[in-house]
Amino acid sequence: MKVVIASDHGGVHIRKEIMSLLEEMKVEYVDLGCECEGSVDYPDYAVPAAEMVVKGEVDRGILICGTGIGMSISANKVKGIRCALVHDVFSAKETRKHNNTNMLAMGERVIGGGLAKEIVKTWLTTDFEGGRHANRINKIAEYENK
Ligand code: RB5
């Protein structure tokens, strides 16, 4: 498992906590920043991270901004990305089991580092169930490929 992680200025603290968690979990990661003091634009981080996922350079991606919303909207514009905005452990589990999400977005102004790390642990260790859920994902891909 190799992941890409990125944040804007609104998500730097939790990004750093998650990088420590990934090290503890021995999950390899690529950090795309930001190393910012000032304000940056979240699509400049979400889109390159999402492109790494669809190109197969990494298996999955984790994005953090103030709310997680800008990051998730941006990532979901990249063909092949299924990015879930998640702020609870139940949804982290379900979105892997049912949606086979390949990216996770969270908001540092919404949740604390402790919960964010539990979400990441759950999201990284839960498998897709396939079956009827695969049919639904295939329908999204069909629309995307029209
Ligand atoms: C930045 O102020 C903030 O808008 C951004 O981090 C994010 O919350 C956008 O969705």
PDB file of C-alpha atoms and ligand atoms in Angstrom:
ATOM      1  CA  MET A   1       0.000   0.000   0.000  1.00  0.00           C
ATOM      2  CA  LYS A   2       1.364   3.394  -1.042  1.00  0.00           C
ATOM      3  CA  VAL A   3      -0.581   6.617  -0.540  1.00  0.00           C
ATOM      4  CA  VAL A   4      -0.297  10.262  -1.518  1.00  0.00           C
ATOM      5  CA  ILE A   5      -1.171  12.910   1.056  1.00  0.00           C
ATOM      6  CA  ALA A   6      -1.747  16.627   0.535  1.00  0.00           C
ATOM      7  CA  SER A   7      -3.340  19.584   2.257  1.00  0.00           C
ATOM      8  CA  ASP A   8      -3.856  23.282   1.832  1.00  0.00           C
ATOM      9  CA  HIS A   9      -3.015  25.761   4.617  1.00  0.00           C
ATOM     10  CA  GLY A  10      -6.239  24.739   6.406  1.00  0.00           C
ATOM     11  CA  GLY A  11      -5.095  21.141   6.865  1.00  0.00           C
ATOM     12  CA  VAL A  12      -1.374  21.252   7.626  1.00  0.00           C
ATOM     13  CA  HIS A  13      -1.557  20.157  11.276  1.00  0.00           C
ATOM     14  CA  ILE A  14      -3.706  17.096  10.707  1.00  0.00           C
ATOM     15  CA  ARG A  15      -1.685  16.195   7.594  1.00  0.00           C
ATOM     16  CA  LYS A  16       1.437  16.051   9.753  1.00  0.00           C
ATOM     17  CA  GLU A  17      -0.329  13.911  12.369  1.00  0.00           C
ATOM     18  CA  ILE A  18      -1.486  11.532   9.660  1.00  0.00           C
ATOM     19  CA  MET A  19       2.023  11.285   8.214  1.00  0.00           C
ATOM     20  CA  SER A  20       3.241  10.176  11.666  1.00  0.00           C
ATOM     21  CA  LEU A  21       0.438   7.604  11.767  1.00  0.00           C
ATOM     22  CA  LEU A  22       1.388   6.295   8.305  1.00  0.00           C
ATOM     23  CA  GLU A  23       4.977   5.897   9.529  1.00  0.00           C
ATOM     24  CA  GLU A  24       3.715   3.957  12.586  1.00  0.00           C
ATOM     25  CA  MET A  25       1.546   1.805  10.289  1.00  0.00           C
ATOM     26  CA  LYS A  26       4.531   1.314   7.940  1.00  0.00           C
ATOM     27  CA  VAL A  27       2.478   2.643   5.031  1.00  0.00           C
ATOM     28  CA  GLU A  28       4.655   4.247   2.376  1.00  0.00           C
ATOM     29  CA  TYR A  29       3.536   7.755   1.378  1.00  0.00           C
ATOM     30  CA  VAL A  30       4.312  10.679  -0.906  1.00  0.00           C
ATOM     31  CA  ASP A  31       3.761  14.098   0.673  1.00  0.00           C
ATOM     32  CA  LEU A  32       2.732  16.812  -1.800  1.00  0.00           C
ATOM     33  CA  GLY A  33       2.613  19.588   0.828  1.00  0.00           C
ATOM     34  CA  CYS A  34       1.733  22.312   1.365  1.00  0.00           C
ATOM     35  CA  GLU A  35       4.585  23.727   3.384  1.00  0.00           C
ATOM     36  CA  CYS A  36       2.693  26.978   3.529  1.00  0.00           C
ATOM     37  CA  GLU A  37       2.596  29.845   5.994  1.00  0.00           C
ATOM     38  CA  GLY A  38       0.113  31.772   3.882  1.00  0.00           C
ATOM     39  CA  SER A  39      -2.967  30.904   1.925  1.00  0.00           C
ATOM     40  CA  VAL A  40      -2.843  28.503  -1.049  1.00  0.00           C
ATOM     41  CA  ASP A  41      -5.496  27.145  -3.427  1.00  0.00           C
ATOM     42  CA  TYR A  42      -6.748  23.629  -2.637  1.00  0.00           C
ATOM     43  CA  PRO A  43      -7.166  22.491  -6.301  1.00  0.00           C
ATOM     44  CA  ASP A  44      -3.398  22.965  -6.766  1.00  0.00           C
ATOM     45  CA  TYR A  45      -2.911  20.124  -4.274  1.00  0.00           C
ATOM     46  CA  ALA A  46      -5.995  17.960  -4.790  1.00  0.00           C
ATOM     47  CA  VAL A  47      -5.656  17.562  -8.556  1.00  0.00           C
ATOM     48  CA  PRO A  48      -1.968  16.466  -8.673  1.00  0.00           C
ATOM     49  CA  ALA A  49      -2.672  14.009  -5.824  1.00  0.00           C
ATOM     50  CA  ALA A  50      -5.718  12.624  -7.658  1.00  0.00           C
ATOM     51  CA  GLU A  51      -3.711  12.279 -10.873  1.00  0.00           C
ATOM     52  CA  MET A  52      -1.128  10.181  -9.030  1.00  0.00           C
ATOM     53  CA  VAL A  53      -3.924   7.840  -7.939  1.00  0.00           C
ATOM     54  CA  VAL A  54      -5.486   7.416 -11.398  1.00  0.00           C
ATOM     55  CA  LYS A  55      -2.065   6.944 -13.018  1.00  0.00           C
ATOM     56  CA  GLY A  56      -1.382   4.121 -10.542  1.00  0.00           C
ATOM     57  CA  GLU A  57       1.677   5.853  -9.055  1.00  0.00           C
ATOM     58  CA  VAL A  58       0.076   5.295  -5.642  1.00  0.00           C
ATOM     59  CA  ASP A  59      -2.816   3.116  -4.465  1.00  0.00           C
ATOM     60  CA  ARG A  60      -4.829   5.749  -2.611  1.00  0.00           C
ATOM     61  CA  GLY A  61      -4.873   9.404  -1.578  1.00  0.00           C
ATOM     62  CA  ILE A  62      -5.637  11.428   1.548  1.00  0.00           C
ATOM     63  CA  LEU A  63      -6.557  15.116   1.336  1.00  0.00           C
ATOM     64  CA  ILE A  64      -7.111  17.667   4.094  1.00  0.00           C
ATOM     65  CA  CYS A  65      -8.306  21.259   3.941  1.00  0.00           C
ATOM     66  CA  GLY A  66     -10.343  23.421   6.307  1.00  0.00           C
ATOM     67  CA  THR A  67     -13.605  21.606   5.676  1.00  0.00           C
ATOM     68  CA  GLY A  68     -12.493  18.830   3.302  1.00  0.00           C
ATOM     69  CA  ILE A  69     -15.114  20.074   0.866  1.00  0.00           C
ATOM     70  CA  GLY A  70     -12.890  21.938  -1.605  1.00  0.00           C
ATOM     71  CA  MET A  71     -10.439  19.052  -1.683  1.00  0.00           C
ATOM     72  CA  SER A  72     -13.159  16.447  -2.275  1.00  0.00           C
ATOM     73  CA  ILE A  73     -14.878  18.475  -5.005  1.00  0.00           C
ATOM     74  CA  SER A  74     -11.551  19.017  -6.798  1.00  0.00           C
ATOM     75  CA  ALA A  75     -10.419  15.396  -6.561  1.00  0.00           C
ATOM     76  CA  ASN A  76     -13.758  14.097  -7.828  1.00  0.00           C
ATOM     77  CA  LYS A  77     -13.303  16.092 -11.058  1.00  0.00           C
ATOM     78  CA  VAL A  78     -10.445  13.765 -11.997  1.00  0.00           C
ATOM     79  CA  LYS A  79     -11.736  10.816 -14.016  1.00  0.00           C
ATOM     80  CA  GLY A  80     -11.541   7.584 -12.029  1.00  0.00           C
ATOM     81  CA  ILE A  81     -11.472   9.217  -8.623  1.00  0.00           C
ATOM     82  CA  ARG A  82     -14.013   8.314  -5.967  1.00  0.00           C
ATOM     83  CA  CYS A  83     -13.187  10.674  -3.118  1.00  0.00           C
ATOM     84  CA  ALA A  84     -15.276  10.582   0.067  1.00  0.00           C
ATOM     85  CA  LEU A  85     -15.536  13.460   2.513  1.00  0.00           C
ATOM     86  CA  VAL A  86     -15.545  11.673   5.870  1.00  0.00           C
ATOM     87  CA  HIS A  87     -15.762  12.888   9.454  1.00  0.00           C
ATOM     88  CA  ASP A  88     -16.750   9.705  11.294  1.00  0.00           C
ATOM     89  CA  VAL A  89     -15.426   6.172  11.574  1.00  0.00           C
ATOM     90  CA  PHE A  90     -18.673   4.502  10.435  1.00  0.00           C
ATOM     91  CA  SER A  91     -18.599   6.360   7.106  1.00  0.00           C
ATOM     92  CA  ALA A  92     -14.884   5.602   6.693  1.00  0.00           C
ATOM     93  CA  LYS A  93     -15.689   1.889   6.891  1.00  0.00           C
ATOM     94  CA  GLU A  94     -18.809   2.048   4.725  1.00  0.00           C
ATOM     95  CA  THR A  95     -17.206   4.093   1.983  1.00  0.00           C
ATOM     96  CA  ARG A  96     -14.533   1.446   1.528  1.00  0.00           C
ATOM     97  CA  LYS A  97     -16.979  -1.472   1.727  1.00  0.00           C
ATOM     98  CA  HIS A  98     -19.607   0.055  -0.564  1.00  0.00           C
ATOM     99  CA  ASN A  99     -17.966   2.771  -2.677  1.00  0.00           C
ATOM    100  CA  ASN A 100     -14.410   1.436  -3.034  1.00  0.00           C
ATOM    101  CA  THR A 101     -13.197   4.998  -2.525  1.00  0.00           C
ATOM    102  CA  ASN A 102      -9.666   5.624  -3.673  1.00  0.00           C
ATOM    103  CA  MET A 103      -9.383   9.022  -1.975  1.00  0.00           C
ATOM    104  CA  LEU A 104     -10.358  10.323   1.465  1.00  0.00           C
ATOM    105  CA  ALA A 105     -10.942  13.988   2.318  1.00  0.00           C
ATOM    106  CA  MET A 106     -11.246  15.485   5.797  1.00  0.00           C
ATOM    107  CA  GLY A 107     -11.574  18.952   7.310  1.00  0.00           C
ATOM    108  CA  GLU A 108      -9.197  20.150  10.008  1.00  0.00           C
ATOM    109  CA  ARG A 109     -11.678  22.821  11.074  1.00  0.00           C
ATOM    110  CA  VAL A 110     -14.307  20.107  11.559  1.00  0.00           C
ATOM    111  CA  ILE A 111     -12.578  17.281  13.448  1.00  0.00           C
ATOM    112  CA  GLY A 112      -9.493  16.834  15.632  1.00  0.00           C
ATOM    113  CA  GLY A 113      -6.352  14.839  14.936  1.00  0.00           C
ATOM    114  CA  GLY A 114      -7.386  11.893  17.116  1.00  0.00           C
ATOM    115  CA  LEU A 115     -10.554  11.212  15.165  1.00  0.00           C
ATOM    116  CA  ALA A 116      -8.824  11.901  11.831  1.00  0.00           C
ATOM    117  CA  LYS A 117      -6.263   9.201  12.629  1.00  0.00           C
ATOM    118  CA  GLU A 118      -8.978   6.671  13.553  1.00  0.00           C
ATOM    119  CA  ILE A 119     -10.733   7.474  10.269  1.00  0.00           C
ATOM    120  CA  VAL A 120      -7.512   6.950   8.298  1.00  0.00           C
ATOM    121  CA  LYS A 121      -6.755   3.648  10.076  1.00  0.00           C
ATOM    122  CA  THR A 122     -10.244   2.355   9.332  1.00  0.00           C
ATOM    123  CA  TRP A 123     -10.266   3.606   5.742  1.00  0.00           C
ATOM    124  CA  LEU A 124      -6.868   2.053   4.958  1.00  0.00           C
ATOM    125  CA  THR A 125      -7.702  -1.347   6.463  1.00  0.00           C
ATOM    126  CA  THR A 126     -11.263  -1.931   5.187  1.00  0.00           C
ATOM    127  CA  ASP A 127     -11.784  -3.890   1.964  1.00  0.00           C
ATOM    128  CA  PHE A 128     -14.333  -3.309  -0.796  1.00  0.00           C
ATOM    129  CA  GLU A 129     -17.205  -5.832  -0.669  1.00  0.00           C
ATOM    130  CA  GLY A 130     -17.775  -5.968  -4.443  1.00  0.00           C
ATOM    131  CA  GLY A 131     -20.980  -7.676  -5.637  1.00  0.00           C
ATOM    132  CA  ARG A 132     -23.920  -5.308  -6.037  1.00  0.00           C
ATOM    133  CA  HIS A 133     -21.672  -2.434  -4.992  1.00  0.00           C
ATOM    134  CA  ALA A 134     -19.381  -3.103  -7.961  1.00  0.00           C
ATOM    135  CA  ASN A 135     -22.377  -2.765 -10.320  1.00  0.00           C
ATOM    136  CA  ARG A 136     -23.104   0.671  -8.874  1.00  0.00           C
ATOM    137  CA  ILE A 137     -19.520   1.824  -9.236  1.00  0.00           C
ATOM    138  CA  ASN A 138     -19.463   0.529 -12.800  1.00  0.00           C
ATOM    139  CA  LYS A 139     -22.470   2.748 -13.533  1.00  0.00           C
ATOM    140  CA  ILE A 140     -20.529   5.794 -12.334  1.00  0.00           C
ATOM    141  CA  ALA A 141     -17.586   4.789 -14.559  1.00  0.00           C
ATOM    142  CA  GLU A 142     -19.916   4.270 -17.541  1.00  0.00           C
ATOM    143  CA  TYR A 143     -21.251   7.807 -17.130  1.00  0.00           C
ATOM    144  CA  GLU A 144     -17.743   9.169 -16.712  1.00  0.00           C
ATOM    145  CA  ASN A 145     -16.593   7.444 -19.904  1.00  0.00           C
ATOM    146  CA  LYS A 146     -19.528   8.582 -22.103  1.00  0.00           C
TER     147      LYS A 146
HETATM  148  C1  RB5 B   1      -9.409  27.840   3.062  1.00  0.00           C
HETATM  149  O1  RB5 B   1      -9.687  28.996   3.780  1.00  0.00           O
HETATM  150  C2  RB5 B   1     -10.636  26.955   2.990  1.00  0.00           C
HETATM  151  O2  RB5 B   1     -11.586  27.534   2.171  1.00  0.00           O
HETATM  152  C3  RB5 B   1     -10.255  25.578   2.505  1.00  0.00           C
HETATM  153  O3  RB5 B   1      -9.299  25.021   3.351  1.00  0.00           O
HETATM  154  C4  RB5 B   1     -11.388  24.578   2.414  1.00  0.00           C
HETATM  155  O4  RB5 B   1     -12.111  24.557   3.606  1.00  0.00           O
HETATM  156  C5  RB5 B   1     -12.240  24.685   1.233  1.00  0.00           C
HETATM  157  O5  RB5 B   1     -13.134  23.871   0.997  1.00  0.00           O
END
